[in-house]
C-alpha cells in the first residue's frame, strides 16, 4: 500500500511538471498543489479496489474470517474526500486562477469570484442531489418470492419441494452518502465513456503507429528544408490570426469562434510537428529502448483493450463466462499476490486510457472552448479542469471495476456499496448499467475515425484553412 501511494505521488508530480506551462514557473503554487493532490486522489481511489479485495473476508481461507481493516469507513472517507475535491476545491482554485488580472492584482477579488462561482457549482450539485434523493432516493433490489404450503410429513424424505417463485423488486431507502456516490458515478460515466472510449482505442494505436511512423534521423539540409516549410505555414497561420483579430472587434459570432478554435488547434499541431522535427534531428531517432519499449507497450495495450471489450460482453452483459475473474483467480492460485497485482494493473489501465483520451480529445474538439493538455505548455486552469474530470471519472471506474470483478471479489465493502445499492438506484442505476455500451460505442466510432481519417490525411496542409468560408 505504501509503495502504491508513493507511485501515485510520483505520477501526480510527473504529470504536473510534464504539462505545466513555463508561464506558471514561480507562480500559482496553490494551483500546483491542488493539481498534484487531485491526480493522486483520482488514481489512489481506484487503486483501493485491489486493496479492498486483498482485505476481504474469505471463510474458506484460514486467518481470513474477519477484516483487518474497517474498509466501509475507509471508502466513506475516501469517496467523500474525492467528492469535495471534485465539486468544491478544484472548482474554487480553477475560478480563483482565472480571476487573476496581472494589471490589477487583487487577491481579494480573486477569492470573491472563486467563492461565488464555486457556490454556483456546489449549489447545482446540492439541489440535484437533494431533489432526486427526496423523490427517487431508493434502490430497487431484485428478489425472488417463493410460495410454500404446510406439509405434515414426519419423514423428511417425503417432503415435496416447491420451486415456484415470483421475481420482484424491493424498494429500499439508501443513505445520502450512497446517493451522492450514485450521482457522482452518473456524471463520472459521462466523462468515462467519452474519454475512456477514445483512449481504449487511441492509446494502443498511437503507440504502435508512433513506432511505425517514428521520425528517422535526418541531415542538416533536410532539417533546414523542413523547418522552412513549417515557418511558411506558421506565417500563414499568423496572417489568418491577424485577419481574425480585425474581424472580431466587438462581438464574436459562433461561426467565428469555431474558426478561432480551429486555428488554435492547427497551431498546436504545427508546434507538435516542429518539436518532432527537432527531435528527429537532435536525437537521431531516439533511444532504441524507448522506441521498441513503446511498441511492446502498444502490443500489451491492445491485449488489455480487447480483454476489457470481451469482458463487457461475456460477463457484464450476457453472463456467459467469468473471463477475467477466472484469470485473476488462477493467478491467485499460482501466487497469492499475482491476482491482486493483475487486478491493480487492469484497474489502472482504465484510468490511464481515460487520461490519454483527455489528452487526445483536448486537441480534436474544435467547435467549442477546450482545455488541451499540451506538454510543457498547459496553463493551470486547463490542468485543473482535467483534474476535475479525472476525479469524476474515478467514481465511474470504481463502479465499473467492482461490477466487472464481483465474482473475483464478492465480499468487498465496495461491492456491497456499488453492486447492491448504487447500481440499483431508481433511474440512475439503469443509466449507469447501460453506460458501458456507450463506452463501446465511442470506442467503435474512434476506431472507424482512426482507420478512415488518419492524422496525416486530416492535417495534410495546414495552410488550406479559410476564414471567410
CSV table of C-alpha atoms in Angstrom, one decimal:
chain,number,residue,atom,x,y,z
A,1,UNK,CA,0.0,0.0,0.0
A,2,UNK,CA,2.9,2.4,0.8
A,3,UNK,CA,4.5,1.6,-2.5
A,4,UNK,CA,1.3,2.2,-4.3
A,5,UNK,CA,0.8,5.6,-2.6
A,6,UNK,CA,4.4,6.7,-3.4
A,7,UNK,CA,3.8,5.7,-7.1
A,8,UNK,CA,0.6,7.8,-7.1
A,9,UNK,CA,2.6,10.8,-5.7
A,10,UNK,CA,5.3,10.3,-8.3
A,11,UNK,CA,2.8,10.2,-11.1
A,12,UNK,CA,1.0,13.3,-9.9
A,13,UNK,CA,4.2,15.3,-9.7
A,14,UNK,CA,5.4,14.0,-13.1
A,15,UNK,CA,2.1,15.0,-14.8
A,16,UNK,CA,2.4,18.5,-13.3
A,17,UNK,CA,5.9,19.1,-14.5
A,18,UNK,CA,5.3,17.4,-17.8
A,19,UNK,CA,2.3,19.5,-18.8
A,20,UNK,CA,2.7,22.8,-16.9
A,21,UNK,CA,3.4,26.0,-18.9
A,22,UNK,CA,6.6,27.9,-18.4
A,23,UNK,CA,4.4,31.0,-17.8
A,24,UNK,CA,3.4,29.5,-14.5
A,25,UNK,CA,7.0,29.0,-13.3
A,26,UNK,CA,7.5,30.7,-9.9
A,27,UNK,CA,3.8,31.4,-9.5
A,28,UNK,CA,0.4,29.6,-8.9
A,29,UNK,CA,1.8,27.4,-6.1
A,30,UNK,CA,-1.7,26.7,-4.7
A,31,UNK,CA,-2.9,25.6,-8.1
A,32,UNK,CA,0.0,23.3,-8.5
A,33,UNK,CA,-0.5,21.7,-5.1
A,34,UNK,CA,-4.2,21.1,-5.9
A,35,UNK,CA,-3.3,19.6,-9.2
A,36,UNK,CA,-0.9,17.1,-7.6
A,37,UNK,CA,-3.3,16.2,-4.8
A,38,UNK,CA,-6.2,15.8,-7.3
A,39,UNK,CA,-4.2,13.5,-9.5
A,40,UNK,CA,-3.0,11.5,-6.5
A,41,UNK,CA,-6.5,11.1,-5.2
A,42,UNK,CA,-8.1,10.2,-8.6
A,43,UNK,CA,-5.6,7.3,-9.0
A,44,UNK,CA,-5.5,6.3,-5.4
A,45,UNK,CA,-9.2,5.9,-5.2
A,46,UNK,CA,-9.3,3.3,-8.0
A,47,UNK,CA,-6.2,1.5,-6.6
A,48,UNK,CA,-8.0,1.0,-3.3
A,49,UNK,CA,-10.1,-1.6,-5.1
A,50,UNK,CA,-7.4,-4.3,-5.1
A,51,UNK,CA,-6.5,-3.3,-1.5
A,52,UNK,CA,-10.2,-3.9,-0.6
A,53,UNK,CA,-10.1,-7.2,-2.4
A,54,UNK,CA,-7.0,-8.3,-0.6
A,55,UNK,CA,-8.5,-7.4,2.8
A,56,UNK,CA,-11.9,-9.0,2.2
A,57,UNK,CA,-13.1,-11.9,4.3
A,58,UNK,CA,-12.9,-15.4,3.0
A,59,UNK,CA,-14.4,-18.2,5.1
A,60,UNK,CA,-12.6,-20.8,3.0
A,61,UNK,CA,-9.2,-19.5,3.8
A,62,UNK,CA,-7.5,-19.7,7.2
A,63,UNK,CA,-6.9,-16.4,9.0
A,64,UNK,CA,-9.3,-14.5,6.8
A,65,UNK,CA,-12.5,-14.9,8.7
A,66,UNK,CA,-12.7,-11.2,9.6
A,67,UNK,CA,-11.5,-7.9,8.1
A,68,UNK,CA,-8.2,-6.5,9.4
A,69,UNK,CA,-9.4,-3.0,8.4
A,70,UNK,CA,-12.7,-1.2,8.5
A,71,UNK,CA,-13.0,-0.8,4.7
A,72,UNK,CA,-16.5,0.5,4.9
A,73,UNK,CA,-15.3,3.5,6.9
A,74,UNK,CA,-12.3,3.7,4.6
A,75,UNK,CA,-14.4,4.0,1.5
A,76,UNK,CA,-16.7,6.6,3.1
A,77,UNK,CA,-13.8,8.8,4.0
A,78,UNK,CA,-12.0,8.4,0.6
A,79,UNK,CA,-15.1,8.9,-1.5
A,80,UNK,CA,-16.2,12.0,0.5
A,81,UNK,CA,-12.8,13.5,0.1
A,82,UNK,CA,-12.9,12.8,-3.7
A,83,UNK,CA,-16.3,14.4,-3.9
A,84,UNK,CA,-15.3,17.5,-2.1
A,85,UNK,CA,-12.2,17.8,-4.3
A,86,UNK,CA,-14.2,17.4,-7.5
A,87,UNK,CA,-17.2,19.7,-6.5
A,88,UNK,CA,-15.6,22.3,-4.2
A,89,UNK,CA,-11.8,22.5,-4.0
A,90,UNK,CA,-10.8,22.1,-7.7
A,91,UNK,CA,-13.6,24.5,-9.0
A,92,UNK,CA,-12.7,27.1,-6.4
A,93,UNK,CA,-9.0,27.0,-7.3
A,94,UNK,CA,-9.8,27.0,-11.0
A,95,UNK,CA,-12.0,30.1,-10.8
A,96,UNK,CA,-9.5,31.7,-8.5
A,97,UNK,CA,-6.8,31.2,-11.1
A,98,UNK,CA,-8.9,32.5,-13.9
A,99,UNK,CA,-9.8,35.7,-12.0
A,100,UNK,CA,-6.2,36.7,-11.8
A,101,UNK,CA,-5.6,40.1,-13.5
A,102,UNK,CA,-1.8,40.9,-14.0
A,103,UNK,CA,-2.7,44.6,-14.3
A,104,UNK,CA,-4.8,44.7,-11.2
A,105,UNK,CA,-3.5,42.1,-8.8
A,106,UNK,CA,-6.2,41.9,-6.1
A,107,UNK,CA,-6.3,38.6,-4.3
A,108,UNK,CA,-9.5,39.6,-2.5
A,109,UNK,CA,-11.3,39.9,-5.9
A,110,UNK,CA,-9.9,36.5,-6.9
A,111,UNK,CA,-11.2,34.9,-3.7
A,112,UNK,CA,-14.6,36.5,-4.0
A,113,UNK,CA,-15.0,35.4,-7.6
A,114,UNK,CA,-13.8,31.9,-6.8
A,115,UNK,CA,-16.2,31.6,-3.9
A,116,UNK,CA,-19.2,32.9,-5.9
A,117,UNK,CA,-18.6,30.6,-8.9
A,118,UNK,CA,-17.9,27.6,-6.6
A,119,UNK,CA,-21.1,28.2,-4.7
A,120,UNK,CA,-22.9,28.1,-8.0
A,121,UNK,CA,-21.3,24.7,-8.9
A,122,UNK,CA,-21.9,23.3,-5.4
A,123,UNK,CA,-25.5,24.7,-5.3
A,124,UNK,CA,-26.4,23.0,-8.6
A,125,UNK,CA,-25.0,19.7,-7.3
A,126,UNK,CA,-26.6,20.0,-3.9
A,127,UNK,CA,-30.0,20.9,-5.4
A,128,UNK,CA,-29.8,18.0,-7.8
A,129,UNK,CA,-28.8,15.5,-5.1
A,130,UNK,CA,-31.4,16.8,-2.7
A,131,UNK,CA,-34.3,16.9,-5.1
A,132,UNK,CA,-33.6,13.4,-6.5
A,133,UNK,CA,-32.9,12.0,-3.1
A,134,UNK,CA,-36.2,13.3,-1.8
A,135,UNK,CA,-38.2,12.0,-4.7
A,136,UNK,CA,-36.5,8.8,-6.0
A,137,UNK,CA,-33.9,8.1,-3.3
A,138,UNK,CA,-34.4,4.4,-3.2
A,139,UNK,CA,-32.6,1.3,-4.5
A,140,UNK,CA,-34.7,-1.3,-6.4
A,141,UNK,CA,-33.2,-4.5,-5.2
A,142,UNK,CA,-34.3,-7.7,-7.1
A,143,UNK,CA,-35.7,-10.6,-5.0
A,144,UNK,CA,-37.4,-13.9,-5.5
A,145,UNK,CA,-40.6,-14.6,-3.6
A,146,UNK,CA,-41.3,-18.3,-3.0
A,147,UNK,CA,-44.6,-19.9,-2.2
A,148,UNK,CA,-44.9,-23.0,0.0
A,149,UNK,CA,-47.7,-24.9,1.6
A,150,UNK,CA,-47.9,-26.7,5.0
A,151,UNK,CA,-46.9,-30.4,4.9
A,152,UNK,CA,-47.4,-32.7,7.8
A,153,UNK,CA,-44.9,-35.3,6.9
A,154,UNK,CA,-42.8,-36.8,9.6
A,155,UNK,CA,-40.4,-38.3,7.1
A,156,UNK,CA,-38.2,-35.6,5.7
A,157,UNK,CA,-37.6,-37.6,2.5
A,158,UNK,CA,-41.3,-37.4,1.6
A,159,UNK,CA,-41.5,-33.6,1.8
A,160,UNK,CA,-42.4,-32.1,-1.5
A,161,UNK,CA,-40.3,-29.4,-2.9
A,162,UNK,CA,-42.0,-26.4,-4.4
A,163,UNK,CA,-39.6,-24.3,-6.6
A,164,UNK,CA,-42.1,-21.8,-8.0
A,165,UNK,CA,-41.2,-18.2,-7.3
A,166,UNK,CA,-42.1,-14.7,-8.4
A,167,UNK,CA,-39.5,-12.2,-9.4
A,168,UNK,CA,-40.0,-8.7,-7.9
A,169,UNK,CA,-38.1,-5.7,-6.8
A,170,UNK,CA,-38.0,-4.3,-3.2
A,171,UNK,CA,-37.6,-0.6,-2.8
A,172,UNK,CA,-35.0,0.1,-0.1
A,173,UNK,CA,-34.1,3.5,1.1
A,174,UNK,CA,-30.4,4.4,0.8
A,175,UNK,CA,-28.2,6.8,2.8
A,176,UNK,CA,-27.5,10.3,1.5
A,177,UNK,CA,-23.8,9.2,1.1
A,178,UNK,CA,-24.8,6.3,-1.1
A,179,UNK,CA,-27.0,8.6,-3.2
A,180,UNK,CA,-24.3,11.2,-3.6
A,181,UNK,CA,-21.9,8.5,-4.8
A,182,UNK,CA,-24.5,7.4,-7.3
A,183,UNK,CA,-24.9,10.9,-8.7
A,184,UNK,CA,-21.1,11.3,-9.0
A,185,UNK,CA,-21.0,7.9,-10.7
A,186,UNK,CA,-23.6,9.1,-13.2
A,187,UNK,CA,-21.6,12.2,-14.1
A,188,UNK,CA,-18.4,10.3,-14.0
A,189,UNK,CA,-19.7,7.8,-16.5
A,190,UNK,CA,-20.4,10.7,-18.9
A,191,UNK,CA,-16.7,11.6,-18.9
A,192,UNK,CA,-15.6,7.9,-18.7
A,193,UNK,CA,-17.4,6.6,-21.7
A,194,UNK,CA,-16.4,9.8,-23.7
A,195,UNK,CA,-12.7,10.0,-22.8
A,196,UNK,CA,-12.2,6.3,-21.8
A,197,UNK,CA,-13.9,5.2,-25.0
A,198,UNK,CA,-11.5,7.2,-27.1
A,199,UNK,CA,-8.5,6.2,-25.0
A,200,UNK,CA,-9.4,2.5,-25.2
A,201,UNK,CA,-8.6,2.7,-29.0
A,202,UNK,CA,-6.3,5.6,-29.4
A,203,UNK,CA,-3.8,4.7,-26.7
A,204,UNK,CA,-2.6,1.3,-28.2
A,205,UNK,CA,-3.0,2.6,-31.8
A,206,UNK,CA,-0.9,5.7,-31.0
A,207,UNK,CA,1.9,3.7,-29.5
A,208,UNK,CA,2.0,1.3,-32.4
A,209,UNK,CA,1.6,3.9,-35.2
A,210,UNK,CA,4.2,6.0,-33.4
A,211,UNK,CA,6.7,3.2,-33.8
A,212,UNK,CA,5.8,2.6,-37.4
A,213,UNK,CA,5.9,6.3,-38.3
A,214,UNK,CA,8.7,7.2,-36.0
A,215,UNK,CA,10.9,10.0,-37.3
A,216,UNK,CA,14.2,8.8,-38.7
A,217,UNK,CA,17.5,10.6,-38.3
A,218,UNK,CA,17.7,13.5,-40.8
A,219,UNK,CA,20.5,15.5,-42.2
A,220,UNK,CA,21.1,19.2,-41.6
A,221,UNK,CA,20.0,20.2,-45.1
A,222,UNK,CA,16.8,18.2,-44.7
A,223,UNK,CA,16.2,19.7,-41.3
A,224,UNK,CA,16.6,23.3,-42.7
A,225,UNK,CA,14.3,22.5,-45.6
A,226,UNK,CA,11.5,21.1,-43.4
A,227,UNK,CA,11.9,24.0,-40.9
A,228,UNK,CA,11.4,26.4,-43.8
A,229,UNK,CA,8.2,24.7,-44.7
A,230,UNK,CA,7.0,24.9,-41.0
A,231,UNK,CA,8.0,28.6,-40.9
A,232,UNK,CA,5.9,29.3,-44.0
A,233,UNK,CA,2.9,27.5,-42.5
A,234,UNK,CA,3.5,29.5,-39.3
A,235,UNK,CA,3.5,32.8,-41.2
A,236,UNK,CA,0.2,31.7,-42.9
A,237,UNK,CA,-1.4,30.9,-39.6
A,238,UNK,CA,-0.2,34.2,-38.2
A,239,UNK,CA,-1.7,36.1,-41.1
A,240,UNK,CA,-5.0,34.3,-40.6
A,241,UNK,CA,-4.9,35.2,-36.9
A,242,UNK,CA,-4.4,38.8,-37.7
A,243,UNK,CA,-7.3,38.8,-40.1
A,244,UNK,CA,-9.5,37.1,-37.5
A,245,UNK,CA,-8.4,39.7,-34.9
A,246,UNK,CA,-9.6,42.5,-37.3
A,247,UNK,CA,-12.9,40.7,-38.0
A,248,UNK,CA,-13.7,40.0,-34.3
A,249,UNK,CA,-13.6,43.6,-33.0
A,250,UNK,CA,-16.8,43.9,-31.0
A,251,UNK,CA,-18.9,40.8,-30.7
A,252,UNK,CA,-17.7,37.3,-31.7
A,253,UNK,CA,-20.2,35.2,-33.6
A,254,UNK,CA,-20.5,31.4,-33.1
A,255,UNK,CA,-19.0,30.7,-36.6
A,256,UNK,CA,-16.0,33.0,-35.9
A,257,UNK,CA,-15.5,31.3,-32.5
A,258,UNK,CA,-15.4,27.9,-34.3
A,259,UNK,CA,-12.8,29.3,-36.7
A,260,UNK,CA,-10.7,30.6,-33.8
A,261,UNK,CA,-10.8,27.2,-32.2
A,262,UNK,CA,-9.8,25.5,-35.5
A,263,UNK,CA,-6.9,27.9,-35.8
A,264,UNK,CA,-5.8,27.3,-32.3
A,265,UNK,CA,-5.8,23.5,-32.8
A,266,UNK,CA,-3.9,23.8,-36.1
A,267,UNK,CA,-1.3,25.9,-34.3
A,268,UNK,CA,-0.9,23.2,-31.7
A,269,UNK,CA,-0.4,20.6,-34.4
A,270,UNK,CA,2.1,22.7,-36.2
A,271,UNK,CA,4.1,23.2,-33.0
A,272,UNK,CA,4.0,19.4,-32.4
A,273,UNK,CA,5.4,18.8,-35.9
A,274,UNK,CA,8.2,21.3,-35.2
A,275,UNK,CA,9.0,19.5,-32.0
A,276,UNK,CA,9.0,16.2,-33.7
A,277,UNK,CA,11.3,17.5,-36.5
A,278,UNK,CA,13.8,18.9,-33.9
A,279,UNK,CA,13.7,15.6,-32.0
A,280,UNK,CA,14.5,13.7,-35.2
A,281,UNK,CA,17.4,15.9,-36.0
A,282,UNK,CA,18.9,16.2,-32.5
A,283,UNK,CA,18.1,12.8,-31.1
A,284,UNK,CA,18.8,10.8,-34.3
A,285,UNK,CA,15.6,8.9,-34.0
A,286,UNK,CA,15.7,8.4,-30.2
A,287,UNK,CA,16.9,5.7,-27.9
A,288,UNK,CA,16.1,2.1,-29.1
A,289,UNK,CA,14.9,1.2,-25.6
A,290,UNK,CA,12.3,3.9,-25.7
A,291,UNK,CA,11.3,3.3,-29.3
A,292,UNK,CA,10.9,-0.5,-29.0
A,293,UNK,CA,9.6,-0.2,-25.5
A,294,UNK,CA,6.7,1.9,-26.8
A,295,UNK,CA,6.0,-0.9,-29.4
A,296,UNK,CA,5.9,-3.5,-26.7
A,297,UNK,CA,3.7,-1.4,-24.5
A,298,UNK,CA,1.4,-0.8,-27.5
A,299,UNK,CA,1.0,-4.5,-28.1
A,300,UNK,CA,0.3,-5.2,-24.5
A,301,UNK,CA,-2.3,-2.3,-24.5
A,302,UNK,CA,-4.1,-3.9,-27.5
A,303,UNK,CA,-4.4,-7.1,-25.3
A,304,UNK,CA,-5.8,-5.1,-22.4
A,305,UNK,CA,-8.3,-3.2,-24.6
A,306,UNK,CA,-9.5,-6.3,-26.3
A,307,UNK,CA,-9.8,-8.1,-22.9
A,308,UNK,CA,-12.0,-5.4,-21.5
A,309,UNK,CA,-14.3,-5.3,-24.5
A,310,UNK,CA,-14.7,-9.1,-24.4
A,311,UNK,CA,-15.3,-9.0,-20.6
A,312,UNK,CA,-18.1,-6.5,-21.0
A,313,UNK,CA,-19.9,-8.8,-23.4
A,314,UNK,CA,-19.1,-12.2,-21.9
A,315,UNK,CA,-19.6,-11.3,-18.2
A,316,UNK,CA,-21.1,-7.9,-17.6
A,317,UNK,CA,-23.9,-8.2,-20.1
A,318,UNK,CA,-24.6,-11.8,-21.1
A,319,UNK,CA,-23.0,-13.6,-18.1
A,320,UNK,CA,-21.7,-16.4,-20.3
A,321,UNK,CA,-18.2,-16.6,-18.8
A,322,UNK,CA,-16.4,-15.1,-15.8
A,323,UNK,CA,-13.5,-14.5,-18.1
A,324,UNK,CA,-11.1,-12.0,-16.4
A,325,UNK,CA,-12.5,-13.2,-13.0
A,326,UNK,CA,-11.3,-16.7,-13.8
A,327,UNK,CA,-7.9,-15.4,-14.9
A,328,UNK,CA,-7.4,-13.5,-11.6
A,329,UNK,CA,-8.5,-16.5,-9.6
A,330,UNK,CA,-6.0,-18.7,-11.4
A,331,UNK,CA,-3.2,-16.2,-10.8
A,332,UNK,CA,-4.0,-16.2,-7.1
A,333,UNK,CA,-3.6,-20.0,-7.2
A,334,UNK,CA,-0.1,-19.6,-8.6
A,335,UNK,CA,0.9,-17.0,-6.0
A,336,UNK,CA,-1.3,-15.1,-3.6
A,337,UNK,CA,-0.4,-11.6,-4.8
A,338,UNK,CA,-0.4,-12.3,-8.6
A,339,UNK,CA,-4.2,-11.9,-8.8
A,340,UNK,CA,-4.2,-8.7,-6.8
A,341,UNK,CA,-1.4,-7.2,-8.9
A,342,UNK,CA,-3.2,-8.1,-12.1
A,343,UNK,CA,-6.4,-6.6,-10.6
A,344,UNK,CA,-4.5,-3.3,-9.9
A,345,UNK,CA,-3.0,-3.2,-13.4
A,346,UNK,CA,-6.3,-3.7,-15.2
A,347,UNK,CA,-7.9,-1.0,-13.0
A,348,UNK,CA,-5.1,1.4,-13.5
A,349,UNK,CA,-5.2,0.8,-17.3
A,350,UNK,CA,-8.8,2.2,-17.3
A,351,UNK,CA,-7.7,5.4,-15.6
A,352,UNK,CA,-4.7,5.8,-17.8
A,353,UNK,CA,-6.6,5.4,-21.1
A,354,UNK,CA,-9.2,7.9,-19.8
A,355,UNK,CA,-6.4,10.4,-19.2
A,356,UNK,CA,-5.0,9.6,-22.6
A,357,UNK,CA,-8.4,10.3,-24.0
A,358,UNK,CA,-8.4,13.7,-22.4
A,359,UNK,CA,-5.1,14.5,-24.0
A,360,UNK,CA,-6.3,13.3,-27.4
A,361,UNK,CA,-9.7,15.0,-27.4
A,362,UNK,CA,-8.3,18.2,-26.0
A,363,UNK,CA,-6.9,18.9,-29.4
A,364,UNK,CA,-9.7,17.4,-31.5
A,365,UNK,CA,-12.8,19.1,-30.3
A,366,UNK,CA,-12.7,22.3,-32.3
A,367,UNK,CA,-16.2,23.6,-32.1
A,368,UNK,CA,-16.2,24.8,-28.5
A,369,UNK,CA,-13.8,26.1,-26.0
A,370,UNK,CA,-11.3,23.4,-24.9
A,371,UNK,CA,-8.7,22.8,-22.2
A,372,UNK,CA,-6.0,21.0,-24.1
A,373,UNK,CA,-3.2,19.1,-22.4
A,374,UNK,CA,0.0,20.1,-24.2
A,375,UNK,CA,3.4,19.1,-22.9
A,376,UNK,CA,5.2,22.0,-21.2
A,377,UNK,CA,2.6,24.4,-22.5
A,378,UNK,CA,-0.6,23.8,-20.5
A,379,UNK,CA,-2.0,26.6,-18.3
A,380,UNK,CA,-3.0,25.8,-14.8
A,381,UNK,CA,-6.7,26.3,-15.5
A,382,UNK,CA,-6.6,23.6,-18.2
A,383,UNK,CA,-4.7,21.3,-15.8
A,384,UNK,CA,-7.3,21.9,-13.0
A,385,UNK,CA,-10.2,21.3,-15.4
A,386,UNK,CA,-8.7,17.9,-16.5
A,387,UNK,CA,-8.0,17.0,-12.8
A,388,UNK,CA,-11.7,17.6,-12.0
A,389,UNK,CA,-12.6,15.3,-15.0
A,390,UNK,CA,-10.2,12.6,-13.6
A,391,UNK,CA,-11.8,12.9,-10.1
A,392,UNK,CA,-15.3,12.4,-11.6
A,393,UNK,CA,-14.1,9.6,-13.8
A,394,UNK,CA,-12.6,7.7,-10.8
A,395,UNK,CA,-16.1,7.2,-9.4
A,396,UNK,CA,-17.2,5.6,-12.6
A,397,UNK,CA,-14.1,3.4,-12.8
A,398,UNK,CA,-14.6,2.2,-9.2
A,399,UNK,CA,-18.3,1.3,-10.1
A,400,UNK,CA,-17.4,-0.4,-13.4
A,401,UNK,CA,-14.5,-2.4,-11.9
A,402,UNK,CA,-16.4,-3.5,-8.9
A,403,UNK,CA,-19.2,-4.7,-11.2
A,404,UNK,CA,-16.8,-6.4,-13.6
A,405,UNK,CA,-14.9,-8.3,-10.8
A,406,UNK,CA,-17.8,-9.1,-8.4
A,407,UNK,CA,-17.1,-12.8,-8.8
A,408,UNK,CA,-13.4,-12.4,-8.0
A,409,UNK,CA,-14.0,-10.2,-5.0
A,410,UNK,CA,-17.7,-10.7,-3.9
A,411,UNK,CA,-17.2,-9.9,-0.2
A,412,UNK,CA,-15.6,-6.5,-0.5
A,413,UNK,CA,-17.2,-3.4,1.0
A,414,UNK,CA,-17.2,-1.5,-2.3
A,415,UNK,CA,-19.0,-4.5,-3.9
A,416,UNK,CA,-21.9,-4.0,-1.4
A,417,UNK,CA,-22.0,-0.3,-2.0
A,418,UNK,CA,-21.8,-0.3,-5.8
A,419,UNK,CA,-23.5,-3.5,-6.9
A,420,UNK,CA,-26.2,-3.8,-4.3
A,421,UNK,CA,-27.2,-0.1,-4.0
A,422,UNK,CA,-25.7,2.3,-6.5
A,423,UNK,CA,-26.3,0.0,-9.5
A,424,UNK,CA,-29.9,-0.5,-8.3
A,425,UNK,CA,-30.8,3.2,-7.8
A,426,UNK,CA,-34.0,4.2,-9.3
A,427,UNK,CA,-33.4,5.8,-12.8
A,428,UNK,CA,-29.7,6.5,-12.2
A,429,UNK,CA,-28.9,2.8,-11.7
A,430,UNK,CA,-30.3,1.9,-15.2
A,431,UNK,CA,-28.4,4.7,-16.8
A,432,UNK,CA,-25.1,3.6,-15.1
A,433,UNK,CA,-25.7,0.0,-16.2
A,434,UNK,CA,-26.2,0.8,-19.9
A,435,UNK,CA,-23.3,3.4,-20.0
A,436,UNK,CA,-20.8,0.6,-20.6
A,437,UNK,CA,-22.3,0.2,-24.1
A,438,UNK,CA,-21.8,4.0,-24.7
A,439,UNK,CA,-18.2,3.3,-23.8
A,440,UNK,CA,-18.1,0.6,-26.5
A,441,UNK,CA,-19.9,2.8,-29.0
A,442,UNK,CA,-17.4,5.6,-28.6
A,443,UNK,CA,-14.6,3.2,-28.9
A,444,UNK,CA,-16.1,1.8,-32.2
A,445,UNK,CA,-16.5,5.3,-33.6
A,446,UNK,CA,-13.0,6.2,-32.6
A,447,UNK,CA,-11.7,3.1,-34.3
A,448,UNK,CA,-13.6,3.9,-37.5
A,449,UNK,CA,-12.4,7.5,-37.4
A,450,UNK,CA,-8.8,6.5,-37.0
A,451,UNK,CA,-9.0,4.0,-39.9
A,452,UNK,CA,-10.9,6.2,-42.3
A,453,UNK,CA,-9.4,9.5,-41.3
A,454,UNK,CA,-5.8,9.1,-40.1
A,455,UNK,CA,-3.8,12.0,-38.8
A,456,UNK,CA,-1.8,12.5,-42.0
A,457,UNK,CA,-5.0,12.8,-44.0
A,458,UNK,CA,-6.8,15.1,-41.6
A,459,UNK,CA,-3.9,17.6,-41.5
A,460,UNK,CA,-2.3,17.3,-44.9
A,461,UNK,CA,-1.9,21.0,-45.4
A,462,UNK,CA,-2.5,23.5,-42.6
A,463,UNK,CA,-2.4,26.5,-44.9
A,464,UNK,CA,-5.7,25.5,-46.6
A,465,UNK,CA,-7.8,26.9,-43.7
A,466,UNK,CA,-10.2,29.5,-45.0
A,467,UNK,CA,-11.6,32.1,-42.5
A,468,UNK,CA,-14.1,33.6,-45.0
A,469,UNK,CA,-15.8,30.3,-45.9
